Amino acid sequence: MHILFVLPLAVGVIAGASSALAQNQPADRGELLFDIGGCTNCHTTREGPALAGGDPIVSPFGTFYPPNITPDAATGIGGWSDADFIKAMREGISPEGDPYYPAFPFTSYTHMSDADLIALKGYLDTIEPVEASSPDHELKMPVWPYLDIPLDLRVALWGWRWLFFEPERFEPVADRDEVWNRGAYLTLGPGHCAECHTPRNLFGALDHARDWSGNPDGAEGENVPAITADAAGIGDWSEGDLSLFLQLGMLPDGDFAGSGMAKIINNGTSKLPDEDRNAIITFLKNLP
Amino acid sequence: MKFRTLALAAVVFAITVPTGSGAQEATGIVAYRETAMKALGAHSGALKSILTDQTQLMDQVGIHARAIADIAAAIPAMFPEDSLDPPTEALPSIWEDPDGFQAAADRLAKLAGDLDAAAGSGDAQASLAAFAAMGKDGCGGCHADYRKKN
């Protein structure tokens, strides 16, 4: 199964092109995790300063305003300890003890190791602090989509967590090789690929019985395709196709990915060192 | 987890959520521009094929690059105000930010021109890099901001 070591020539050539392009290869582990974690995608507006708060996320549960996560002490996360940060990312709990909404994909970041979370925080600490506060989220009761009842559901989140969330940590799978495990960690953890590619139940929790089967009602109304290994997903894509896609966004038919996935590619997978991207491809090619 | 799932089922058994409509054919200007976009896709596919496989046909890269540059210049006119008839994948942001959309079309035209120039010089590596930049920043750059997947 060590297919990736015999990638078609084409990918080698394109990889050459990508190193000709690569201006922004991550300098260290923290920056790499920041890139593949896609923090910019949600926490930065199109024109605004880095990480000072993002564009609203419109979902069936209402509109979320991603907060400022620059190191500004008053309005960002400048005053946070490493332990505060780990608790937010792994457990989805704020320093004040309140639960976060799963619009913040801590449900994936929970798989990250302590060492990686500390490296990521080290990178965030190097960002320019900005004083800025995001508006309050505007939520509605998801089970009655016809009624726009303004609600603060934070209390209800305790019930949601009881049903759907358990803090986790990635455990390497013993009978898989190192490359697969590296890919699994990046895909399930920082890459948070399941957050879009796995459908959700009525309560907005990932429906793991249907892992990777796509989500016709994705964020922003996007139809997220399946990436399973069968014909419904990417079964007929070669490793070369996947490599081109994760570097350039090019689909096998000559189209180029848009919106959510374009951001994941531009800010994330295109910047990864080849070994990491190829590890993700190994994992994807071996999905059920 | 079993008990939790049961508890959940008890809560939600009667709830249904409306979902989207079935497949629909594009008509009018939406049909035209989707076809024109598919033509861009076909030129990109042809370029990939030459640059990664059929390199003996390097002298044909310019044909596709120039076609892409010509079509790129025509993109803004394919999106008259609020032409959002389903099943369009166009986003309203096109008309909220017309300057940004125009700039995205201009950027593709420029990057396709760069590819034409690189191919003209006969440098295969430079052509490949120019193709990658055109696809990622030219096509992907616009799709990232102005198109959503249906």
Short mmCIF file of C-alpha atoms in Angstrom, two decimals:
data_model
loop_
_atom_site.label_atom_id
_atom_site.label_comp_id
_atom_site.label_asym_id
_atom_site.label_seq_id
_atom_site.Cartn_x
_atom_site.Cartn_y
_atom_site.Cartn_z
CA MET A 1 0.00 0.00 0.00
CA HIS A 2 2.95 2.36 -0.14
CA ILE A 3 1.48 3.98 -3.21
CA LEU A 4 2.72 7.45 -2.50
CA PHE A 5 6.30 6.60 -2.98
CA VAL A 6 5.52 5.83 -6.61
CA LEU A 7 3.46 8.92 -7.35
CA PRO A 8 3.16 9.54 -11.06
CA LEU A 9 5.81 11.73 -12.60
CA ALA A 10 3.26 14.46 -13.17
CA VAL A 11 2.96 15.05 -9.46
CA GLY A 12 6.69 15.34 -9.11
CA VAL A 13 6.69 17.98 -11.82
CA ILE A 14 3.81 19.85 -10.23
CA ALA A 15 5.53 19.60 -6.87
CA GLY A 16 8.47 21.32 -8.55
CA ALA A 17 6.09 24.03 -9.68
CA SER A 18 4.73 24.41 -6.19
CA SER A 19 8.17 24.95 -4.73
CA ALA A 20 8.69 27.59 -7.42
CA LEU A 21 5.46 29.14 -6.12
CA ALA A 22 5.91 28.59 -2.44
CA GLN A 23 6.53 31.97 -0.86
CA ASN A 24 4.83 31.15 2.39
CA GLN A 25 6.03 27.75 3.52
CA PRO A 26 5.52 27.54 7.28
CA ALA A 27 8.64 28.38 9.26
CA ASP A 28 7.90 26.11 12.23
CA ARG A 29 5.46 23.60 13.67
CA GLY A 30 3.25 26.29 15.20
CA GLU A 31 2.80 28.08 11.88
CA LEU A 32 2.19 24.79 10.07
CA LEU A 33 -0.60 23.91 12.52
CA PHE A 34 -2.01 27.40 12.18
CA ASP A 35 -2.08 27.01 8.37
CA ILE A 36 -3.66 23.57 8.26
CA GLY A 37 -5.94 24.56 11.16
CA GLY A 38 -7.51 27.21 8.93
CA CYS A 39 -7.77 29.72 11.81
CA THR A 40 -7.54 32.60 9.31
CA ASN A 41 -10.51 31.30 7.33
CA CYS A 42 -12.91 32.03 10.16
CA HIS A 43 -11.15 34.57 12.37
CA THR A 44 -10.12 37.14 9.74
CA THR A 45 -12.43 39.21 7.55
CA ARG A 46 -11.59 39.61 3.90
CA GLU A 47 -10.01 43.04 4.30
CA GLY A 48 -9.44 43.20 8.03
CA PRO A 49 -6.36 42.68 10.22
CA ALA A 50 -5.25 39.08 10.84
CA LEU A 51 -7.30 37.18 13.45
CA ALA A 52 -9.05 40.28 14.81
CA GLY A 53 -12.48 38.66 14.24
CA GLY A 54 -14.02 37.06 11.17
CA ASP A 55 -16.90 37.38 8.75
CA PRO A 56 -20.24 36.15 10.10
CA ILE A 57 -20.89 32.41 9.72
CA VAL A 58 -24.50 31.83 8.68
CA SER A 59 -25.82 28.44 9.77
CA PRO A 60 -29.19 26.80 10.42
CA PHE A 61 -28.56 27.68 14.07
CA GLY A 62 -28.17 31.38 13.44
CA THR A 63 -25.28 33.70 12.73
CA PHE A 64 -21.95 33.39 14.53
CA TYR A 65 -19.34 36.14 14.73
CA PRO A 66 -15.91 34.56 15.22
CA PRO A 67 -14.05 36.48 17.92
CA ASN A 68 -10.72 38.29 18.00
CA ILE A 69 -7.93 35.77 18.76
CA THR A 70 -4.97 38.16 18.47
CA PRO A 71 -2.79 38.51 21.60
CA ASP A 72 -4.58 41.74 22.61
CA ALA A 73 -5.10 41.40 26.37
CA ALA A 74 -8.43 43.23 26.58
CA THR A 75 -10.32 42.02 23.48
CA GLY A 76 -8.26 39.07 22.24
CA ILE A 77 -6.67 36.10 23.97
CA GLY A 78 -3.51 37.90 25.12
CA GLY A 79 -4.15 37.18 28.77
CA TRP A 80 -4.58 33.43 28.30
CA SER A 81 -2.28 30.81 29.80
CA ASP A 82 -1.28 27.71 27.84
CA ALA A 83 -3.73 25.78 30.03
CA ASP A 84 -6.58 28.16 29.07
CA PHE A 85 -5.77 27.68 25.41
CA ILE A 86 -5.57 23.90 25.67
CA LYS A 87 -8.88 23.82 27.50
CA ALA A 88 -10.56 25.91 24.80
CA MET A 89 -9.17 23.85 21.92
CA ARG A 90 -9.46 20.38 23.46
CA GLU A 91 -12.57 20.75 25.61
CA GLY A 92 -14.39 23.68 24.05
CA ILE A 93 -14.56 25.46 27.41
CA SER A 94 -13.65 29.13 27.91
CA PRO A 95 -11.37 30.40 30.70
CA GLU A 96 -14.57 31.53 32.47
CA GLY A 97 -15.89 27.97 32.30
CA ASP A 98 -18.54 28.53 29.62
CA PRO A 99 -18.99 26.04 26.77
CA TYR A 100 -18.30 27.16 23.21
CA TYR A 101 -20.62 26.60 20.28
CA PRO A 102 -19.44 23.89 17.91
CA ALA A 103 -19.32 26.50 15.11
CA PHE A 104 -15.81 26.69 16.57
CA PRO A 105 -14.46 23.31 15.42
CA PHE A 106 -12.96 22.35 18.78
CA THR A 107 -14.76 19.08 18.07
CA SER A 108 -11.84 18.34 15.69
CA TYR A 109 -9.06 20.29 17.40
CA THR A 110 -9.74 18.12 20.45
CA HIS A 111 -7.60 15.46 18.74
CA MET A 112 -4.48 17.64 18.81
CA SER A 113 -1.60 16.87 21.18
CA ASP A 114 -0.64 19.18 24.05
CA ALA A 115 2.74 19.82 22.43
CA ASP A 116 1.08 20.86 19.18
CA LEU A 117 -1.43 23.11 20.94
CA ILE A 118 1.39 24.86 22.79
CA ALA A 119 3.31 25.29 19.53
CA LEU A 120 0.18 26.74 17.92
CA LYS A 121 -0.31 29.17 20.79
CA GLY A 122 3.35 30.16 20.44
CA TYR A 123 2.64 31.12 16.84
CA LEU A 124 -0.56 33.02 17.73
CA ASP A 125 1.46 35.01 20.28
CA THR A 126 3.56 36.39 17.39
CA ILE A 127 0.52 37.92 15.64
CA GLU A 128 0.05 41.68 15.84
CA PRO A 129 -2.35 42.41 18.75
CA VAL A 130 -5.47 44.26 17.62
CA GLU A 131 -8.14 45.83 19.80
CA ALA A 132 -11.48 44.76 18.33
CA SER A 133 -14.63 43.06 19.57
CA SER A 134 -17.02 40.99 17.48
CA PRO A 135 -20.80 41.41 17.77
CA ASP A 136 -22.78 38.88 19.82
CA HIS A 137 -23.93 35.77 17.99
CA GLU A 138 -27.53 35.86 16.72
CA LEU A 139 -29.00 32.44 17.38
CA LYS A 140 -32.30 30.78 16.72
CA MET A 141 -33.90 27.51 17.69
CA PRO A 142 -32.73 25.08 15.03
CA VAL A 143 -35.58 22.61 15.38
CA TRP A 144 -38.11 25.23 14.34
CA PRO A 145 -36.38 26.70 11.34
CA TYR A 146 -39.48 28.71 10.43
CA LEU A 147 -39.36 30.81 13.57
CA ASP A 148 -36.49 33.17 14.10
CA ILE A 149 -36.52 33.18 17.88
CA PRO A 150 -33.51 35.06 19.20
CA LEU A 151 -31.93 32.88 21.83
CA ASP A 152 -28.88 32.46 23.91
CA LEU A 153 -28.32 28.75 23.71
CA ARG A 154 -25.12 28.64 25.70
CA VAL A 155 -26.84 26.95 28.61
CA ALA A 156 -28.36 24.35 26.27
CA LEU A 157 -24.82 23.57 25.14
CA TRP A 158 -24.24 21.56 28.29
CA GLY A 159 -26.92 19.15 27.09
CA TRP A 160 -25.45 19.14 23.63
CA ARG A 161 -22.04 18.28 24.99
CA TRP A 162 -23.46 15.52 27.16
CA LEU A 163 -25.01 13.95 24.06
CA PHE A 164 -22.40 14.57 21.44
CA PHE A 165 -19.00 15.56 22.74
CA GLU A 166 -16.19 13.94 24.64
CA PRO A 167 -12.73 15.53 24.73
CA GLU A 168 -10.37 13.24 22.87
CA ARG A 169 -6.79 12.94 21.79
CA PHE A 170 -5.57 11.31 18.63
CA GLU A 171 -4.35 7.77 19.30
CA PRO A 172 -2.14 6.29 16.56
CA VAL A 173 -3.63 3.12 15.10
CA ALA A 174 -1.16 0.31 15.72
CA ASP A 175 -1.72 -1.70 12.55
CA ARG A 176 -1.36 1.32 10.29
CA ASP A 177 2.01 2.72 9.26
CA GLU A 178 3.50 6.04 10.26
CA VAL A 179 2.46 7.83 7.07
CA TRP A 180 -1.18 6.84 7.47
CA ASN A 181 -1.16 7.89 11.12
CA ARG A 182 0.42 11.22 10.29
CA GLY A 183 -2.27 11.79 7.66
CA ALA A 184 -5.03 10.68 10.01
CA TYR A 185 -3.86 13.11 12.69
CA LEU A 186 -3.68 16.07 10.28
CA THR A 187 -7.05 15.25 8.68
CA LEU A 188 -9.05 14.50 11.85
CA GLY A 189 -7.33 17.03 14.11
CA PRO A 190 -6.00 20.39 12.91
CA GLY A 191 -7.28 19.91 9.32
CA HIS A 192 -10.87 19.55 10.67
CA CYS A 193 -11.87 18.05 7.31
CA ALA A 194 -14.82 16.15 8.84
CA GLU A 195 -16.45 19.40 9.99
CA CYS A 196 -17.57 19.99 6.42
CA HIS A 197 -17.33 16.59 4.73
CA THR A 198 -19.34 14.64 7.34
CA PRO A 199 -23.07 15.39 7.52
CA ARG A 200 -24.66 16.72 10.72
CA ASN A 201 -27.73 15.63 12.64
CA LEU A 202 -30.59 17.93 13.64
CA PHE A 203 -28.54 19.28 16.50
CA GLY A 204 -25.61 20.22 14.38
CA ALA A 205 -23.41 17.37 15.64
CA LEU A 206 -21.32 15.34 13.20
CA ASP A 207 -23.11 12.15 12.21
CA HIS A 208 -20.19 9.72 12.42
CA ALA A 209 -22.30 6.83 11.12
CA ARG A 210 -22.08 8.66 7.79
CA ASP A 211 -18.49 9.87 8.03
CA TRP A 212 -17.10 11.57 4.91
CA SER A 213 -20.32 11.16 2.94
CA GLY A 214 -20.64 14.89 2.26
CA ASN A 215 -23.08 17.51 3.50
CA PRO A 216 -25.72 18.93 1.15
CA ASP A 217 -26.54 21.60 3.76
CA GLY A 218 -23.02 22.73 4.59
CA ALA A 219 -22.11 26.10 6.11
CA GLU A 220 -23.17 29.04 3.93
CA GLY A 221 -25.58 26.69 2.12
CA GLU A 222 -22.74 24.93 0.40
CA ASN A 223 -23.11 21.41 -0.99
CA VAL A 224 -20.01 19.69 0.31
CA PRO A 225 -19.10 16.59 -1.74
CA ALA A 226 -18.42 13.13 -0.33
CA ILE A 227 -14.78 12.13 -0.08
CA THR A 228 -15.35 8.43 0.60
CA ALA A 229 -13.24 5.90 -1.31
CA ASP A 230 -16.14 4.74 -3.50
CA ALA A 231 -17.55 6.20 -6.72
CA ALA A 232 -19.77 8.62 -4.75
CA GLY A 233 -16.59 10.13 -3.33
CA ILE A 234 -13.07 10.25 -4.69
CA GLY A 235 -12.70 6.56 -5.49
CA ASP A 236 -11.74 7.27 -9.08
CA TRP A 237 -9.24 10.03 -8.26
CA SER A 238 -5.57 9.12 -8.54
CA GLU A 239 -3.00 10.23 -5.95
CA GLY A 240 -1.82 12.68 -8.59
CA ASP A 241 -5.34 14.15 -8.90
CA LEU A 242 -5.50 14.58 -5.12
CA SER A 243 -2.06 16.13 -5.00
CA LEU A 244 -2.95 18.68 -7.68
CA PHE A 245 -6.22 19.40 -5.90
CA LEU A 246 -4.66 19.97 -2.48
CA GLN A 247 -1.96 22.19 -4.03
CA LEU A 248 -3.91 24.18 -6.62
CA GLY A 249 -7.58 23.39 -6.12
CA MET A 250 -7.75 21.86 -9.59
CA LEU A 251 -10.39 19.15 -10.03
CA PRO A 252 -9.82 16.30 -12.48
CA ASP A 253 -12.25 17.90 -14.98
CA GLY A 254 -10.30 21.19 -15.13
CA ASP A 255 -12.62 23.08 -12.75
CA PHE A 256 -11.19 24.82 -9.68
CA ALA A 257 -12.64 24.54 -6.17
CA GLY A 258 -14.35 27.54 -4.64
CA SER A 259 -15.43 29.01 -1.33
CA GLY A 260 -14.82 26.94 1.80
CA MET A 261 -12.48 24.46 0.16
CA ALA A 262 -10.48 27.12 -1.72
CA LYS A 263 -9.64 28.70 1.63
CA ILE A 264 -8.61 25.35 3.11
CA ILE A 265 -6.32 24.86 0.09
CA ASN A 266 -4.90 28.38 -0.21
CA ASN A 267 -4.26 28.94 3.49
CA GLY A 268 -3.62 25.31 4.39
CA THR A 269 -2.92 22.26 2.25
CA SER A 270 -1.02 24.17 -0.47
CA LYS A 271 1.47 25.42 2.13
CA LEU A 272 2.20 22.04 3.68
CA PRO A 273 5.51 20.32 3.08
CA ASP A 274 5.10 17.49 0.54
CA GLU A 275 5.41 14.75 3.19
CA ASP A 276 2.48 16.12 5.17
CA ARG A 277 0.28 16.62 2.12
CA ASN A 278 1.12 13.15 0.86
CA ALA A 279 0.30 11.72 4.29
CA ILE A 280 -3.15 13.30 4.07
CA ILE A 281 -3.55 11.75 0.61
CA THR A 282 -2.58 8.32 1.96
CA PHE A 283 -5.22 8.68 4.64
CA LEU A 284 -7.89 9.88 2.18
CA LYS A 285 -7.20 7.05 -0.27
CA ASN A 286 -7.74 4.58 2.56
CA LEU A 287 -11.04 5.98 3.86
CA PRO A 288 -13.81 3.40 4.02
CA MET B 1 -23.53 6.25 23.94
CA LYS B 2 -26.49 3.89 23.36
CA PHE B 3 -28.56 5.46 26.12
CA ARG B 4 -27.76 8.95 24.95
CA THR B 5 -28.80 8.07 21.43
CA LEU B 6 -32.10 6.72 22.72
CA ALA B 7 -32.66 9.82 24.78
CA LEU B 8 -32.04 11.85 21.69
CA ALA B 9 -34.36 9.78 19.53
CA ALA B 10 -37.12 10.31 22.07
CA VAL B 11 -36.69 14.04 21.76
CA VAL B 12 -36.57 14.33 18.02
CA PHE B 13 -38.80 11.61 16.62
CA ALA B 14 -41.39 13.96 15.20
CA ILE B 15 -39.15 16.64 13.80
CA THR B 16 -38.54 17.07 10.10
CA VAL B 17 -36.38 19.65 8.43
CA PRO B 18 -37.12 20.96 4.95
CA THR B 19 -34.33 20.35 2.46
CA GLY B 20 -33.38 21.75 -0.91
CA SER B 21 -35.07 21.11 -4.24
CA GLY B 22 -34.12 18.56 -6.89
CA ALA B 23 -31.91 19.03 -9.92
CA GLN B 24 -32.78 21.88 -12.25
CA GLU B 25 -31.56 22.96 -15.69
CA ALA B 26 -29.88 26.34 -16.03
CA THR B 27 -31.47 28.72 -18.54
CA GLY B 28 -30.67 32.09 -20.14
CA ILE B 29 -27.55 33.94 -19.13
CA VAL B 30 -26.82 31.46 -16.34
CA ALA B 31 -26.75 28.61 -18.86
CA TYR B 32 -24.47 30.64 -21.12
CA ARG B 33 -21.95 31.56 -18.49
CA GLU B 34 -21.86 28.08 -17.01
CA THR B 35 -21.04 26.78 -20.48
CA ALA B 36 -18.37 29.45 -20.93
CA MET B 37 -16.92 28.47 -17.55
CA LYS B 38 -16.89 24.82 -18.63
CA ALA B 39 -14.91 25.96 -21.68
CA LEU B 40 -12.37 27.52 -19.29
CA GLY B 41 -12.30 24.19 -17.47
CA ALA B 42 -11.63 22.36 -20.73
CA HIS B 43 -8.74 24.72 -21.61
CA SER B 44 -7.28 24.22 -18.13
CA GLY B 45 -7.60 20.46 -18.49
CA ALA B 46 -5.85 20.64 -21.86
CA LEU B 47 -3.04 22.72 -20.34
CA LYS B 48 -2.55 20.27 -17.50
CA SER B 49 -2.39 17.44 -20.00
CA ILE B 50 0.28 19.17 -22.11
CA LEU B 51 2.37 20.40 -19.20
CA THR B 52 2.41 17.18 -17.22
CA ASP B 53 2.22 14.55 -19.92
CA GLN B 54 2.26 15.67 -23.56
CA THR B 55 5.23 18.01 -23.27
CA GLN B 56 6.13 17.51 -26.94
CA LEU B 57 3.13 19.78 -27.62
CA MET B 58 4.47 22.70 -25.57
CA ASP B 59 3.95 24.96 -28.57
CA GLN B 60 0.18 24.54 -28.11
CA VAL B 61 0.15 25.99 -24.59
CA GLY B 62 -0.22 29.52 -25.97
CA ILE B 63 -3.44 28.65 -27.80
CA HIS B 64 -5.18 27.69 -24.56
CA ALA B 65 -3.59 30.47 -22.52
CA ARG B 66 -4.76 33.12 -24.98
CA ALA B 67 -8.26 31.65 -25.13
CA ILE B 68 -8.44 31.82 -21.34
CA ALA B 69 -7.21 35.43 -21.35
CA ASP B 70 -9.88 36.39 -23.93
CA ILE B 71 -12.69 34.69 -22.04
CA ALA B 72 -11.46 36.19 -18.74
CA ALA B 73 -11.92 39.69 -20.14
CA ALA B 74 -15.51 38.77 -21.00
CA ILE B 75 -16.45 37.37 -17.56
CA PRO B 76 -17.85 40.53 -15.92
CA ALA B 77 -20.39 41.01 -18.74
CA MET B 78 -21.66 37.46 -18.13
CA PHE B 79 -22.89 38.52 -14.69
CA PRO B 80 -25.54 41.22 -15.12
CA GLU B 81 -26.90 42.64 -11.84
CA ASP B 82 -28.68 40.01 -9.72
CA SER B 83 -28.69 37.25 -12.35
CA LEU B 84 -29.17 34.62 -9.68
CA ASP B 85 -31.69 32.23 -11.23
CA PRO B 86 -31.25 28.72 -9.86
CA PRO B 87 -29.29 26.53 -10.21
CA THR B 88 -26.64 29.25 -10.37
CA GLU B 89 -23.56 28.88 -8.20
CA ALA B 90 -22.90 32.62 -8.33
CA LEU B 91 -22.88 34.47 -4.99
CA PRO B 92 -24.55 37.86 -4.36
CA SER B 93 -21.09 39.12 -3.34
CA ILE B 94 -20.44 39.61 -7.11
CA TRP B 95 -22.75 42.64 -7.09
CA GLU B 96 -21.96 43.77 -3.55
CA ASP B 97 -18.32 44.06 -4.55
CA PRO B 98 -18.24 44.68 -8.33
CA ASP B 99 -14.72 46.13 -8.21
CA GLY B 100 -13.38 43.03 -6.50
CA PHE B 101 -15.09 40.82 -9.09
CA GLN B 102 -13.69 42.88 -11.97
CA ALA B 103 -10.24 42.70 -10.36
CA ALA B 104 -10.54 38.90 -10.12
CA ALA B 105 -11.34 38.67 -13.85
CA ASP B 106 -8.46 41.04 -14.66
CA ARG B 107 -6.12 38.94 -12.53
CA LEU B 108 -6.99 35.81 -14.48
CA ALA B 109 -6.43 37.64 -17.79
CA LYS B 110 -3.02 38.79 -16.57
CA LEU B 111 -1.95 35.39 -15.24
CA ALA B 112 -3.06 33.70 -18.49
CA GLY B 113 -0.96 36.29 -20.33
CA ASP B 114 2.01 35.40 -18.10
CA LEU B 115 1.51 31.75 -19.00
CA ASP B 116 1.42 32.59 -22.71
CA ALA B 117 4.68 34.52 -22.29
CA ALA B 118 6.35 31.72 -20.31
CA ALA B 119 5.32 29.16 -22.92
CA GLY B 120 6.61 31.47 -25.66
CA SER B 121 10.04 31.40 -24.04
CA GLY B 122 9.97 27.58 -24.23
CA ASP B 123 10.79 27.12 -20.53
CA ALA B 124 8.78 24.10 -19.33
CA GLN B 125 9.35 24.64 -15.58
CA ALA B 126 8.41 28.33 -15.82
CA SER B 127 5.31 27.40 -17.86
CA LEU B 128 4.24 24.90 -15.25
CA ALA B 129 4.73 27.44 -12.46
CA ALA B 130 2.76 30.01 -14.47
CA PHE B 131 -0.03 27.47 -15.03
CA ALA B 132 -0.16 26.68 -11.31
CA ALA B 133 -0.36 30.38 -10.44
CA MET B 134 -3.07 30.96 -13.04
CA GLY B 135 -5.20 28.11 -11.73
CA LYS B 136 -4.77 28.75 -8.04
CA ASP B 137 -4.92 32.53 -7.98
CA GLY B 138 -6.77 33.20 -11.25
CA CYS B 139 -9.55 30.58 -11.24
CA GLY B 140 -9.47 29.53 -7.58
CA GLY B 141 -9.02 33.12 -6.41
CA CYS B 142 -12.33 34.18 -7.95
CA HIS B 143 -14.22 31.01 -7.05
CA ALA B 144 -13.14 31.39 -3.41
CA ASP B 145 -14.98 34.67 -3.06
CA TYR B 146 -17.79 34.63 -5.61
CA ARG B 147 -19.00 31.08 -6.09
CA LYS B 148 -20.50 28.45 -3.83
CA LYS B 149 -20.95 24.78 -4.58
CA ASN B 150 -24.54 23.65 -5.22
#
